[in-house]
């Protein structure tokens, strides 16, 4: 059983990336964000990036076969030996089944699924005001979590930008895709008894306190 084999689940804008930064620094596990990996592939114009681009721009999911492949490869890296934090994966039942099979093959299983819950109107405001660091991908918000200097990353000094898929029209589609394809994963993992539901509609510090209590003390 992988106590620190962790998944961050929740709708777009729930605060997965924000909270992942806290978890990886306290628990020393690598942050595996499929969104970050895919955006990197798009930027570098790799064959996978060229295929993924149109889905991402529309706010649709990239095909399971593509995403499952990149996560399986990433989980082979030695830094995942003591655990990992998946952010943005799995997003469909077939992805969750593929992850269970891959972990089962090495005698591990999902330790905890942190489900961050936030209601829909709050999500639209969070996503349309989000800014991301071009260098380290840290998320900020123009009103809810502004950087100290406009458009400059507090963490690394990188330039902040607005993701093309954080426009209101695309956001609505992403929320629908979440409800149809990803939300059922909460029930899937409930059957394994590993879900911790966290109220994401509080200050980031309070959200993190709940997450820490759910994961337990660091090793
Ligand atoms: P996700 O990774 O789930 O899509 P992010 O962590 O990128 O979400 O957060 C989405 C936006 O909401 C960002 O602009 C972030 O600064 C902001 N945000 C994150 N947590 C909170 C919170 N608890 N309250 C208000 N805004 C938040
Ligand atoms: P957010 O948490 O704000 O929704 P992400 O950065 O996790 O955004 O994902 C951005 C986009 O990348 C998604 O809308 C989707 O097109 C693609 N993507 C990321 N992770 C996956 C995944 N596990 N399966 C399919 N598509 C994915
Ligand atoms: Zn940065």
PDB file of C-alpha atoms and ligand atoms in Angstrom:
ATOM      1  CA  UNK A   1       0.000   0.000   0.000  1.00  0.00           C
ATOM      2  CA  UNK A   2       1.412   3.368  -0.977  1.00  0.00           C
ATOM      3  CA  UNK A   3       0.533   5.725   1.818  1.00  0.00           C
ATOM      4  CA  UNK A   4       1.966   8.650  -0.157  1.00  0.00           C
ATOM      5  CA  UNK A   5       0.687   7.544  -3.553  1.00  0.00           C
ATOM      6  CA  UNK A   6      -1.643  10.520  -3.742  1.00  0.00           C
ATOM      7  CA  UNK A   7      -4.185  11.919  -6.175  1.00  0.00           C
ATOM      8  CA  UNK A   8      -5.515  15.468  -6.232  1.00  0.00           C
ATOM      9  CA  UNK A   9      -9.014  15.373  -7.718  1.00  0.00           C
ATOM     10  CA  UNK A  10     -11.445  18.202  -8.353  1.00  0.00           C
ATOM     11  CA  UNK A  11     -12.923  20.427 -11.028  1.00  0.00           C
ATOM     12  CA  UNK A  12     -10.807  22.867 -13.025  1.00  0.00           C
ATOM     13  CA  UNK A  13     -10.039  25.781 -10.696  1.00  0.00           C
ATOM     14  CA  UNK A  14     -10.628  23.855  -7.457  1.00  0.00           C
ATOM     15  CA  UNK A  15      -7.089  24.630  -6.301  1.00  0.00           C
ATOM     16  CA  UNK A  16      -5.315  21.381  -7.179  1.00  0.00           C
ATOM     17  CA  UNK A  17      -2.148  23.077  -8.446  1.00  0.00           C
ATOM     18  CA  UNK A  18      -2.112  25.566  -5.568  1.00  0.00           C
ATOM     19  CA  UNK A  19      -2.427  22.841  -2.943  1.00  0.00           C
ATOM     20  CA  UNK A  20      -0.091  20.446  -4.760  1.00  0.00           C
ATOM     21  CA  UNK A  21       2.738  22.926  -4.165  1.00  0.00           C
ATOM     22  CA  UNK A  22       2.136  22.658  -0.385  1.00  0.00           C
ATOM     23  CA  UNK A  23       1.938  18.872  -0.416  1.00  0.00           C
ATOM     24  CA  UNK A  24       5.103  18.315  -2.444  1.00  0.00           C
ATOM     25  CA  UNK A  25       7.098  20.650  -0.220  1.00  0.00           C
ATOM     26  CA  UNK A  26       5.895  19.046   3.059  1.00  0.00           C
ATOM     27  CA  UNK A  27       5.840  15.402   1.959  1.00  0.00           C
ATOM     28  CA  UNK A  28       8.785  15.406  -0.437  1.00  0.00           C
ATOM     29  CA  UNK A  29       6.920  13.606  -3.217  1.00  0.00           C
ATOM     30  CA  UNK A  30       7.130  14.663  -6.879  1.00  0.00           C
ATOM     31  CA  UNK A  31       4.319  16.738  -8.398  1.00  0.00           C
ATOM     32  CA  UNK A  32       3.033  15.010 -11.515  1.00  0.00           C
ATOM     33  CA  UNK A  33       0.702  17.339 -13.411  1.00  0.00           C
ATOM     34  CA  UNK A  34      -0.536  15.993 -16.725  1.00  0.00           C
ATOM     35  CA  UNK A  35      -1.717  19.501 -17.678  1.00  0.00           C
ATOM     36  CA  UNK A  36       1.816  20.882 -17.147  1.00  0.00           C
ATOM     37  CA  UNK A  37       3.377  17.973 -19.074  1.00  0.00           C
ATOM     38  CA  UNK A  38       0.949  18.395 -21.971  1.00  0.00           C
ATOM     39  CA  UNK A  39       1.459  22.184 -22.119  1.00  0.00           C
ATOM     40  CA  UNK A  40       5.190  21.547 -22.215  1.00  0.00           C
ATOM     41  CA  UNK A  41       4.771  19.121 -25.114  1.00  0.00           C
ATOM     42  CA  UNK A  42       2.642  21.679 -26.977  1.00  0.00           C
ATOM     43  CA  UNK A  43       5.237  24.402 -26.396  1.00  0.00           C
ATOM     44  CA  UNK A  44       8.040  22.144 -27.646  1.00  0.00           C
ATOM     45  CA  UNK A  45       5.937  21.004 -30.616  1.00  0.00           C
ATOM     46  CA  UNK A  46       6.580  17.328 -29.978  1.00  0.00           C
ATOM     47  CA  UNK A  47       4.389  14.877 -31.935  1.00  0.00           C
ATOM     48  CA  UNK A  48       2.338  14.293 -28.787  1.00  0.00           C
ATOM     49  CA  UNK A  49       1.995  18.037 -28.234  1.00  0.00           C
ATOM     50  CA  UNK A  50       0.823  18.564 -31.792  1.00  0.00           C
ATOM     51  CA  UNK A  51      -1.857  15.921 -31.284  1.00  0.00           C
ATOM     52  CA  UNK A  52      -2.942  17.193 -27.867  1.00  0.00           C
ATOM     53  CA  UNK A  53      -3.184  20.869 -28.804  1.00  0.00           C
ATOM     54  CA  UNK A  54      -6.616  20.936 -30.434  1.00  0.00           C
ATOM     55  CA  UNK A  55      -8.250  19.036 -27.570  1.00  0.00           C
ATOM     56  CA  UNK A  56      -6.739  21.354 -24.986  1.00  0.00           C
ATOM     57  CA  UNK A  57      -7.729  24.495 -26.845  1.00  0.00           C
ATOM     58  CA  UNK A  58     -11.329  23.286 -26.994  1.00  0.00           C
ATOM     59  CA  UNK A  59     -11.336  22.296 -23.327  1.00  0.00           C
ATOM     60  CA  UNK A  60     -11.861  18.635 -24.226  1.00  0.00           C
ATOM     61  CA  UNK A  61      -9.883  15.726 -22.837  1.00  0.00           C
ATOM     62  CA  UNK A  62      -6.804  14.465 -24.638  1.00  0.00           C
ATOM     63  CA  UNK A  63      -7.333  10.780 -25.607  1.00  0.00           C
ATOM     64  CA  UNK A  64      -6.785   8.280 -22.794  1.00  0.00           C
ATOM     65  CA  UNK A  65      -4.097   6.343 -24.676  1.00  0.00           C
ATOM     66  CA  UNK A  66      -1.884   9.447 -24.905  1.00  0.00           C
ATOM     67  CA  UNK A  67      -2.252  10.524 -21.289  1.00  0.00           C
ATOM     68  CA  UNK A  68      -1.976   7.017 -19.827  1.00  0.00           C
ATOM     69  CA  UNK A  69       1.285   6.578 -21.741  1.00  0.00           C
ATOM     70  CA  UNK A  70       2.902   9.707 -20.326  1.00  0.00           C
ATOM     71  CA  UNK A  71       1.867   8.917 -16.753  1.00  0.00           C
ATOM     72  CA  UNK A  72       3.103   5.328 -16.933  1.00  0.00           C
ATOM     73  CA  UNK A  73       6.475   6.566 -18.212  1.00  0.00           C
ATOM     74  CA  UNK A  74       6.666   9.190 -15.483  1.00  0.00           C
ATOM     75  CA  UNK A  75       5.878   6.661 -12.742  1.00  0.00           C
ATOM     76  CA  UNK A  76       8.923   4.613 -13.834  1.00  0.00           C
ATOM     77  CA  UNK A  77      11.221   7.407 -12.656  1.00  0.00           C
ATOM     78  CA  UNK A  78      13.060   6.575  -9.416  1.00  0.00           C
ATOM     79  CA  UNK A  79      11.843   9.723  -7.620  1.00  0.00           C
ATOM     80  CA  UNK A  80       8.388   8.113  -7.286  1.00  0.00           C
ATOM     81  CA  UNK A  81       9.696   5.250  -5.111  1.00  0.00           C
ATOM     82  CA  UNK A  82       8.358   6.737  -1.861  1.00  0.00           C
ATOM     83  CA  UNK A  83       5.247   8.256  -3.358  1.00  0.00           C
ATOM     84  CA  UNK A  84       3.914  10.852  -5.797  1.00  0.00           C
ATOM     85  CA  UNK A  85       1.204  13.433  -6.154  1.00  0.00           C
ATOM     86  CA  UNK A  86      -0.872  13.142  -9.311  1.00  0.00           C
ATOM     87  CA  UNK A  87      -2.596  16.411 -10.262  1.00  0.00           C
ATOM     88  CA  UNK A  88      -5.085  16.300 -13.128  1.00  0.00           C
ATOM     89  CA  UNK A  89      -4.837  12.537 -13.604  1.00  0.00           C
ATOM     90  CA  UNK A  90      -6.845  10.320 -13.678  1.00  0.00           C
ATOM     91  CA  UNK A  91      -9.727  12.157 -15.322  1.00  0.00           C
ATOM     92  CA  UNK A  92     -11.699   9.198 -16.728  1.00  0.00           C
ATOM     93  CA  UNK A  93     -12.598   5.716 -15.466  1.00  0.00           C
ATOM     94  CA  UNK A  94     -10.284   4.030 -18.034  1.00  0.00           C
ATOM     95  CA  UNK A  95      -7.411   6.231 -16.782  1.00  0.00           C
ATOM     96  CA  UNK A  96      -8.156   5.212 -13.176  1.00  0.00           C
ATOM     97  CA  UNK A  97      -8.268   1.544 -14.162  1.00  0.00           C
ATOM     98  CA  UNK A  98      -4.963   1.843 -16.010  1.00  0.00           C
ATOM     99  CA  UNK A  99      -3.385   3.496 -12.965  1.00  0.00           C
ATOM    100  CA  UNK A 100      -4.684   0.780 -10.632  1.00  0.00           C
ATOM    101  CA  UNK A 101      -3.264  -1.869 -12.963  1.00  0.00           C
ATOM    102  CA  UNK A 102       0.124  -0.155 -13.220  1.00  0.00           C
ATOM    103  CA  UNK A 103       0.419   0.297  -9.438  1.00  0.00           C
ATOM    104  CA  UNK A 104      -0.891  -3.197  -8.756  1.00  0.00           C
ATOM    105  CA  UNK A 105       1.842  -4.575 -11.007  1.00  0.00           C
ATOM    106  CA  UNK A 106       4.470  -3.208  -8.603  1.00  0.00           C
ATOM    107  CA  UNK A 107       2.614  -4.098  -5.408  1.00  0.00           C
ATOM    108  CA  UNK A 108       1.281  -0.609  -4.739  1.00  0.00           C
ATOM    109  CA  UNK A 109      -2.138   1.030  -4.698  1.00  0.00           C
ATOM    110  CA  UNK A 110      -3.604   4.517  -4.415  1.00  0.00           C
ATOM    111  CA  UNK A 111      -3.166   5.697  -0.817  1.00  0.00           C
ATOM    112  CA  UNK A 112      -5.421   8.736  -0.752  1.00  0.00           C
ATOM    113  CA  UNK A 113      -7.587  10.696  -3.164  1.00  0.00           C
ATOM    114  CA  UNK A 114      -8.023  14.284  -2.016  1.00  0.00           C
ATOM    115  CA  UNK A 115     -11.251  15.529  -3.619  1.00  0.00           C
ATOM    116  CA  UNK A 116     -11.372  19.337  -3.481  1.00  0.00           C
ATOM    117  CA  UNK A 117     -14.961  20.530  -3.802  1.00  0.00           C
ATOM    118  CA  UNK A 118     -15.924  24.046  -4.940  1.00  0.00           C
ATOM    119  CA  UNK A 119     -19.197  25.241  -6.426  1.00  0.00           C
ATOM    120  CA  UNK A 120     -19.448  26.114 -10.046  1.00  0.00           C
ATOM    121  CA  UNK A 121     -19.825  29.911 -10.080  1.00  0.00           C
ATOM    122  CA  UNK A 122     -16.763  30.324  -7.875  1.00  0.00           C
ATOM    123  CA  UNK A 123     -14.810  28.181 -10.340  1.00  0.00           C
ATOM    124  CA  UNK A 124     -15.581  30.431 -13.296  1.00  0.00           C
ATOM    125  CA  UNK A 125     -14.280  33.479 -11.398  1.00  0.00           C
ATOM    126  CA  UNK A 126     -11.159  31.599 -10.325  1.00  0.00           C
ATOM    127  CA  UNK A 127     -10.315  30.333 -13.811  1.00  0.00           C
ATOM    128  CA  UNK A 128     -10.975  33.532 -15.758  1.00  0.00           C
ATOM    129  CA  UNK A 129      -8.738  35.486 -13.308  1.00  0.00           C
ATOM    130  CA  UNK A 130      -5.982  32.878 -13.145  1.00  0.00           C
ATOM    131  CA  UNK A 131      -2.412  33.716 -14.185  1.00  0.00           C
ATOM    132  CA  UNK A 132       0.347  31.092 -14.515  1.00  0.00           C
ATOM    133  CA  UNK A 133       4.123  31.408 -14.347  1.00  0.00           C
ATOM    134  CA  UNK A 134       5.741  30.644 -17.692  1.00  0.00           C
ATOM    135  CA  UNK A 135       8.823  29.291 -15.944  1.00  0.00           C
ATOM    136  CA  UNK A 136       7.659  27.277 -12.904  1.00  0.00           C
ATOM    137  CA  UNK A 137       3.886  26.970 -13.662  1.00  0.00           C
ATOM    138  CA  UNK A 138       2.887  28.390 -10.242  1.00  0.00           C
ATOM    139  CA  UNK A 139      -0.739  29.579 -10.301  1.00  0.00           C
ATOM    140  CA  UNK A 140      -1.792  33.084  -9.168  1.00  0.00           C
ATOM    141  CA  UNK A 141      -5.060  35.025  -9.348  1.00  0.00           C
ATOM    142  CA  UNK A 142      -5.503  38.691 -10.222  1.00  0.00           C
ATOM    143  CA  UNK A 143      -7.778  39.243  -7.170  1.00  0.00           C
ATOM    144  CA  UNK A 144      -7.733  36.138  -4.948  1.00  0.00           C
ATOM    145  CA  UNK A 145      -3.992  35.483  -4.948  1.00  0.00           C
ATOM    146  CA  UNK A 146      -2.228  38.407  -6.625  1.00  0.00           C
ATOM    147  CA  UNK A 147       1.554  38.328  -7.080  1.00  0.00           C
ATOM    148  CA  UNK A 148       3.536  41.006  -5.207  1.00  0.00           C
ATOM    149  CA  UNK A 149       4.442  42.632  -8.548  1.00  0.00           C
ATOM    150  CA  UNK A 150       1.907  42.591 -11.392  1.00  0.00           C
ATOM    151  CA  UNK A 151       2.577  39.742 -13.856  1.00  0.00           C
ATOM    152  CA  UNK A 152       5.751  38.564 -12.067  1.00  0.00           C
ATOM    153  CA  UNK A 153       6.012  35.192 -10.289  1.00  0.00           C
ATOM    154  CA  UNK A 154       6.668  35.498  -6.513  1.00  0.00           C
ATOM    155  CA  UNK A 155       8.450  32.161  -6.497  1.00  0.00           C
ATOM    156  CA  UNK A 156      10.918  32.472  -9.392  1.00  0.00           C
ATOM    157  CA  UNK A 157      10.559  35.929 -10.974  1.00  0.00           C
ATOM    158  CA  UNK A 158       9.144  34.404 -14.177  1.00  0.00           C
ATOM    159  CA  UNK A 159       6.554  36.126 -16.346  1.00  0.00           C
ATOM    160  CA  UNK A 160       2.868  35.398 -15.673  1.00  0.00           C
ATOM    161  CA  UNK A 161       0.446  34.682 -18.510  1.00  0.00           C
ATOM    162  CA  UNK A 162      -3.184  33.741 -18.996  1.00  0.00           C
ATOM    163  CA  UNK A 163      -3.829  30.252 -20.342  1.00  0.00           C
ATOM    164  CA  UNK A 164      -5.736  30.284 -23.654  1.00  0.00           C
ATOM    165  CA  UNK A 165      -8.203  27.740 -22.236  1.00  0.00           C
ATOM    166  CA  UNK A 166      -9.048  29.983 -19.246  1.00  0.00           C
ATOM    167  CA  UNK A 167     -11.489  32.023 -21.358  1.00  0.00           C
ATOM    168  CA  UNK A 168     -15.102  31.910 -20.156  1.00  0.00           C
ATOM    169  CA  UNK A 169     -16.426  29.898 -23.136  1.00  0.00           C
ATOM    170  CA  UNK A 170     -13.791  27.184 -22.817  1.00  0.00           C
ATOM    171  CA  UNK A 171     -14.142  27.121 -19.046  1.00  0.00           C
ATOM    172  CA  UNK A 172     -17.857  26.254 -19.338  1.00  0.00           C
ATOM    173  CA  UNK A 173     -17.016  23.276 -21.549  1.00  0.00           C
ATOM    174  CA  UNK A 174     -14.265  22.115 -19.191  1.00  0.00           C
ATOM    175  CA  UNK A 175     -16.687  22.183 -16.274  1.00  0.00           C
ATOM    176  CA  UNK A 176     -19.157  20.081 -18.262  1.00  0.00           C
ATOM    177  CA  UNK A 177     -16.436  17.625 -19.217  1.00  0.00           C
ATOM    178  CA  UNK A 178     -15.484  17.404 -15.542  1.00  0.00           C
ATOM    179  CA  UNK A 179     -19.040  16.610 -14.481  1.00  0.00           C
ATOM    180  CA  UNK A 180     -19.562  13.985 -17.161  1.00  0.00           C
ATOM    181  CA  UNK A 181     -16.189  12.228 -17.178  1.00  0.00           C
ATOM    182  CA  UNK A 182     -14.211  12.990 -14.032  1.00  0.00           C
ATOM    183  CA  UNK A 183     -16.672  13.429 -11.182  1.00  0.00           C
ATOM    184  CA  UNK A 184     -17.664   9.724 -11.341  1.00  0.00           C
ATOM    185  CA  UNK A 185     -14.119   8.953 -10.160  1.00  0.00           C
ATOM    186  CA  UNK A 186     -15.082  10.069  -6.652  1.00  0.00           C
ATOM    187  CA  UNK A 187     -17.489   7.149  -6.457  1.00  0.00           C
ATOM    188  CA  UNK A 188     -14.941   4.841  -8.100  1.00  0.00           C
ATOM    189  CA  UNK A 189     -12.415   5.594  -5.360  1.00  0.00           C
ATOM    190  CA  UNK A 190     -15.061   5.601  -2.609  1.00  0.00           C
ATOM    191  CA  UNK A 191     -15.356   1.884  -3.326  1.00  0.00           C
ATOM    192  CA  UNK A 192     -11.665   1.600  -2.421  1.00  0.00           C
ATOM    193  CA  UNK A 193     -12.284   3.658   0.741  1.00  0.00           C
ATOM    194  CA  UNK A 194      -9.534   6.164  -0.082  1.00  0.00           C
ATOM    195  CA  UNK A 195     -11.414   9.429  -0.708  1.00  0.00           C
ATOM    196  CA  UNK A 196     -11.034  12.469   1.546  1.00  0.00           C
ATOM    197  CA  UNK A 197     -13.510  15.226   0.655  1.00  0.00           C
ATOM    198  CA  UNK A 198     -12.181  18.706   1.327  1.00  0.00           C
ATOM    199  CA  UNK A 199     -14.138  21.972   1.271  1.00  0.00           C
ATOM    200  CA  UNK A 200     -12.246  24.041  -1.300  1.00  0.00           C
ATOM    201  CA  UNK A 201     -14.358  27.141  -0.738  1.00  0.00           C
ATOM    202  CA  UNK A 202     -12.153  28.479   2.075  1.00  0.00           C
ATOM    203  CA  UNK A 203      -8.845  30.314   2.237  1.00  0.00           C
ATOM    204  CA  UNK A 204      -5.925  28.332   0.764  1.00  0.00           C
ATOM    205  CA  UNK A 205      -4.433  27.883   4.266  1.00  0.00           C
ATOM    206  CA  UNK A 206      -7.620  26.355   5.637  1.00  0.00           C
ATOM    207  CA  UNK A 207      -7.960  24.097   2.615  1.00  0.00           C
ATOM    208  CA  UNK A 208      -4.409  22.900   3.139  1.00  0.00           C
ATOM    209  CA  UNK A 209      -5.000  22.226   6.844  1.00  0.00           C
ATOM    210  CA  UNK A 210      -7.828  19.861   5.868  1.00  0.00           C
ATOM    211  CA  UNK A 211      -5.651  18.174   3.263  1.00  0.00           C
ATOM    212  CA  UNK A 212      -2.812  17.634   5.715  1.00  0.00           C
ATOM    213  CA  UNK A 213      -5.171  16.131   8.261  1.00  0.00           C
ATOM    214  CA  UNK A 214      -6.472  13.751   5.575  1.00  0.00           C
ATOM    215  CA  UNK A 215      -3.044  12.611   4.374  1.00  0.00           C
ATOM    216  CA  UNK A 216      -1.562  12.289   7.855  1.00  0.00           C
ATOM    217  CA  UNK A 217       1.928  13.076   9.125  1.00  0.00           C
ATOM    218  CA  UNK A 218       4.834  13.057   6.654  1.00  0.00           C
ATOM    219  CA  UNK A 219       7.122  10.037   6.921  1.00  0.00           C
TER     220      UNK A 219
HETATM  221  P1  LIG B   1      -6.624  23.758 -10.472  1.00  0.00           P
HETATM  222  O1  LIG B   1      -5.198  23.259 -10.519  1.00  0.00           O
HETATM  223  O2  LIG B   1      -7.510  22.871  -9.641  1.00  0.00           O
HETATM  224  O3  LIG B   1      -7.200  24.027 -11.821  1.00  0.00           O
HETATM  225  P2  LIG B   1      -5.443  26.234  -9.353  1.00  0.00           P
HETATM  226  O4  LIG B   1      -4.650  25.788  -8.175  1.00  0.00           O
HETATM  227  O5  LIG B   1      -4.719  26.619 -10.576  1.00  0.00           O
HETATM  228  O6  LIG B   1      -6.601  25.142  -9.690  1.00  0.00           O
HETATM  229  O7  LIG B   1      -6.364  27.434  -8.865  1.00  0.00           O
HETATM  230  C1  LIG B   1      -7.278  28.087  -9.772  1.00  0.00           C
HETATM  231  C2  LIG B   1      -7.290  29.594  -9.502  1.00  0.00           C
HETATM  232  O8  LIG B   1      -7.908  29.840  -8.231  1.00  0.00           O
HETATM  233  C3  LIG B   1      -5.901  30.220  -9.415  1.00  0.00           C
HETATM  234  O9  LIG B   1      -5.990  31.515  -9.965  1.00  0.00           O
HETATM  235  C4  LIG B   1      -5.609  30.262  -7.919  1.00  0.00           C
HETATM  236  O10 LIG B   1      -4.733  31.339  -7.574  1.00  0.00           O
HETATM  237  C5  LIG B   1      -6.993  30.473  -7.319  1.00  0.00           C
HETATM  238  N1  LIG B   1      -7.198  29.792  -6.021  1.00  0.00           N
HETATM  239  C6  LIG B   1      -6.635  28.622  -5.601  1.00  0.00           C
HETATM  240  N2  LIG B   1      -7.078  28.299  -4.361  1.00  0.00           N
HETATM  241  C7  LIG B   1      -7.952  29.289  -4.002  1.00  0.00           C
HETATM  242  C8  LIG B   1      -8.751  29.510  -2.822  1.00  0.00           C
HETATM  243  N3  LIG B   1      -8.737  28.663  -1.793  1.00  0.00           N
HETATM  244  N4  LIG B   1      -9.531  30.619  -2.810  1.00  0.00           N
HETATM  245  C9  LIG B   1      -9.544  31.485  -3.874  1.00  0.00           C
HETATM  246  N5  LIG B   1      -8.821  31.317  -4.992  1.00  0.00           N
HETATM  247  C10 LIG B   1      -8.030  30.239  -5.065  1.00  0.00           C
HETATM  248  P1  LIG B   2      -7.347  22.366 -15.001  1.00  0.00           P
HETATM  249  O1  LIG B   2      -7.023  21.666 -13.739  1.00  0.00           O
HETATM  250  O2  LIG B   2      -7.334  23.837 -14.925  1.00  0.00           O
HETATM  251  O3  LIG B   2      -8.556  21.845 -15.670  1.00  0.00           O
HETATM  252  P2  LIG B   2      -5.117  21.025 -16.381  1.00  0.00           P
HETATM  253  O4  LIG B   2      -3.891  21.839 -16.468  1.00  0.00           O
HETATM  254  O5  LIG B   2      -5.142  19.880 -15.439  1.00  0.00           O
HETATM  255  O6  LIG B   2      -6.270  22.064 -16.117  1.00  0.00           O
HETATM  256  O7  LIG B   2      -5.501  20.462 -17.828  1.00  0.00           O
HETATM  257  C1  LIG B   2      -5.556  21.296 -18.961  1.00  0.00           C
HETATM  258  C2  LIG B   2      -6.019  20.499 -20.171  1.00  0.00           C
HETATM  259  O8  LIG B   2      -5.061  19.457 -20.449  1.00  0.00           O
HETATM  260  C3  LIG B   2      -7.338  19.782 -19.999  1.00  0.00           C
HETATM  261  O9  LIG B   2      -8.445  20.617 -20.299  1.00  0.00           O
HETATM  262  C4  LIG B   2      -7.182  18.634 -21.020  1.00  0.00           C
HETATM  263  O10 LIG B   2      -7.381  19.095 -22.344  1.00  0.00           O
HETATM  264  C5  LIG B   2      -5.719  18.271 -20.865  1.00  0.00           C
HETATM  265  N1  LIG B   2      -5.505  17.225 -19.834  1.00  0.00           N
HETATM  266  C6  LIG B   2      -4.797  17.349 -18.670  1.00  0.00           C
HETATM  267  N2  LIG B   2      -4.818  16.198 -17.966  1.00  0.00           N
HETATM  268  C7  LIG B   2      -5.546  15.317 -18.701  1.00  0.00           C
HETATM  269  C8  LIG B   2      -5.950  13.962 -18.505  1.00  0.00           C
HETATM  270  N3  LIG B   2      -5.613  13.271 -17.403  1.00  0.00           N
HETATM  271  N4  LIG B   2      -6.700  13.387 -19.481  1.00  0.00           N
HETATM  272  C9  LIG B   2      -7.047  14.043 -20.600  1.00  0.00           C
HETATM  273  N5  LIG B   2      -6.723  15.332 -20.832  1.00  0.00           N
HETATM  274  C10 LIG B   2      -5.974  15.968 -19.901  1.00  0.00           C
HETATM  275 ZN1  LIG B   3       7.599  31.008 -11.334  1.00  0.00          ZN
END
